[in-house]
Amino acid sequence: DAKTTQPPSMDCAEGRAANLPCNHSTISGNEYVYWYRQIHSQGPQYIIHGLKNNETNEMASLIITEDRKSSTLILPHATLRDTAVYYCIVPFYNQGGKLIFGQGTELSVKP
Amino acid sequence: KAGVTQTPRYLIKTRGQQVTLSCSPISGHRSVSWYQQTPGQGLQFLFEYFSETQRNKGNFPGRFSGRQFSNSRSEMNVSTLELGDSALYLCASSLSTGPQGTLNEQYFGPGTRLTVT
């Protein structure tokens, strides 16, 4: 089973920041948090990952709480092309290469 | 760099037949994982290969098998097809050279859409 829980759906206005939350209360100290997204009819796309520090790349920012029990993916200026299902994943440390996808959050960016 | 490629993109088979799907990873990537996506079950992990060895396996029956070649290309096979095997089959590759964080930084192909009639 997935080790994360996410809201099933969220809306965001185009141009505004999209903040997608994820709970992972059973995360172990050496397990990473990964975010992927899947645009309709395409393969999932890797976005970002982190261990305990906040991370930023050209796509998004990842904020992990100090106790590491939750995180937030931030899309700073959402566009219509960011409409997708977003998955927060915490793989088991000793099972590298095995991603357990939950239901994810369906983000709808509206004009 | 070219992305992950999967062939064929679409396939129609009849119950009881078998099928082989192919995946070519990104150049330099040594780990290949396979996933099944259906509307009812979502994305489910099938298996992962690294250096021609299966390292992880999901909860699928033995009808689902795979292999990896020395050039990291991978194939998966489904024997005795059932209607429920109709799905999008996705392949993903990663560097898998550490640190641990990169093991699960996977890059997915477009998938093979299998329809079983």
Short mmCIF file of C-alpha atoms in Angstrom, two decimals, chain A:
data_model
loop_
_atom_site.label_atom_id
_atom_site.label_comp_id
_atom_site.label_asym_id
_atom_site.label_seq_id
_atom_site.Cartn_x
_atom_site.Cartn_y
_atom_site.Cartn_z
CA ASP A 1 0.00 0.00 0.00
CA ALA A 2 1.01 3.59 -0.60
CA LYS A 3 2.60 5.32 2.40
CA THR A 4 1.07 8.67 1.51
CA THR A 5 -2.32 10.35 1.60
CA GLN A 6 -3.35 13.20 -0.66
CA PRO A 7 -6.60 15.09 -1.30
CA PRO A 8 -8.38 13.60 -4.32
CA SER A 9 -8.80 16.88 -6.16
CA MET A 10 -7.90 20.57 -6.12
CA ASP A 11 -8.56 23.61 -8.26
CA CYS A 12 -6.19 26.46 -8.97
CA ALA A 13 -6.53 29.67 -10.96
CA GLU A 14 -4.15 30.11 -13.86
CA GLY A 15 -1.14 32.20 -12.87
CA ARG A 16 -1.57 31.54 -9.18
CA ALA A 17 0.53 29.22 -7.06
CA ALA A 18 -0.70 25.66 -6.69
CA ASN A 19 0.08 24.12 -3.31
CA LEU A 20 -0.42 20.36 -3.22
CA PRO A 21 -0.23 18.73 0.22
CA CYS A 22 0.86 15.20 1.11
CA ASN A 23 0.90 13.32 4.40
CA HIS A 24 3.49 10.61 5.02
CA SER A 25 3.42 10.13 8.78
CA THR A 26 5.14 6.70 8.71
CA ILE A 27 8.16 7.85 6.72
CA SER A 28 11.50 6.49 7.92
CA GLY A 29 14.56 8.65 8.45
CA ASN A 30 16.32 7.54 5.27
CA GLU A 31 13.31 7.52 2.93
CA TYR A 32 12.84 10.17 0.30
CA VAL A 33 9.69 11.95 -0.85
CA TYR A 34 9.10 11.97 -4.61
CA TRP A 35 6.57 13.80 -6.70
CA TYR A 36 5.38 12.75 -10.13
CA ARG A 37 2.56 13.94 -12.32
CA GLN A 38 0.60 12.32 -15.09
CA ILE A 39 -1.03 14.37 -17.78
CA HIS A 40 -3.94 12.60 -19.40
CA SER A 41 -2.93 9.67 -21.63
CA GLN A 42 0.79 10.21 -21.06
CA GLY A 43 3.36 8.37 -18.94
CA PRO A 44 4.07 9.82 -15.49
CA GLN A 45 6.63 12.60 -15.34
CA TYR A 46 9.20 12.98 -12.55
CA ILE A 47 9.01 16.40 -10.89
CA ILE A 48 11.20 16.56 -7.81
CA HIS A 49 12.36 14.67 -4.74
CA GLY A 50 13.78 15.48 -1.32
CA LEU A 51 14.93 13.98 1.95
CA LYS A 52 14.61 16.72 4.57
CA ASN A 53 15.69 20.01 3.10
CA ASN A 54 13.48 22.10 0.87
CA GLU A 55 14.21 21.58 -2.80
CA THR A 56 13.60 23.67 -5.89
CA ASN A 57 14.06 23.03 -9.57
CA GLU A 58 12.77 24.53 -12.79
CA MET A 59 9.42 22.82 -12.40
CA ALA A 60 8.50 23.17 -8.74
CA SER A 61 9.48 23.56 -5.11
CA LEU A 62 9.19 20.91 -2.44
CA ILE A 63 8.68 21.92 1.17
CA ILE A 64 9.14 19.14 3.75
CA THR A 65 8.12 19.78 7.36
CA GLU A 66 10.76 19.51 10.04
CA ASP A 67 9.27 16.28 11.43
CA ARG A 68 9.10 14.98 7.81
CA LYS A 69 5.54 13.77 8.29
CA SER A 70 4.16 15.93 5.52
CA SER A 71 5.23 17.88 2.48
CA THR A 72 3.88 20.38 -0.03
CA LEU A 73 4.60 20.60 -3.72
CA ILE A 74 4.42 24.16 -5.00
CA LEU A 75 3.90 25.10 -8.63
CA PRO A 76 4.64 28.84 -8.42
CA HIS A 77 2.70 30.04 -11.46
CA ALA A 78 0.28 27.36 -12.57
CA THR A 79 -0.68 27.17 -16.24
CA LEU A 80 -3.40 25.20 -17.99
CA ARG A 81 -0.72 22.69 -19.02
CA ASP A 82 -0.18 21.86 -15.34
CA THR A 83 -3.60 20.21 -15.20
CA ALA A 84 -2.73 16.62 -14.26
CA VAL A 85 -2.84 14.01 -11.52
CA TYR A 86 -0.04 14.61 -9.03
CA TYR A 87 1.41 11.72 -7.07
CA CYS A 88 3.37 11.96 -3.85
CA ILE A 89 5.41 8.78 -3.29
CA VAL A 90 7.61 7.51 -0.47
CA PRO A 91 9.38 4.36 -1.67
CA PHE A 92 10.61 1.81 0.85
CA TYR A 93 14.31 2.37 1.39
CA ASN A 94 15.29 -1.21 0.59
CA GLN A 95 13.11 -1.41 -2.53
CA GLY A 96 14.77 0.99 -4.88
CA GLY A 97 13.13 1.17 -8.28
CA LYS A 98 9.70 0.24 -6.92
CA LEU A 99 7.26 3.12 -6.91
CA ILE A 100 3.92 2.60 -5.16
CA PHE A 101 1.41 5.01 -6.66
CA GLY A 102 -1.63 6.00 -4.63
CA GLN A 103 -4.67 7.77 -6.03
CA GLY A 104 -2.92 11.13 -6.27
CA THR A 105 -4.43 14.60 -6.45
CA GLU A 106 -6.22 15.65 -9.61
CA LEU A 107 -5.25 19.29 -10.11
CA SER A 108 -7.43 21.38 -12.38
CA VAL A 109 -5.99 24.71 -13.43
CA LYS A 110 -8.76 27.03 -14.56
CA PRO A 111 -8.49 30.20 -16.66
#
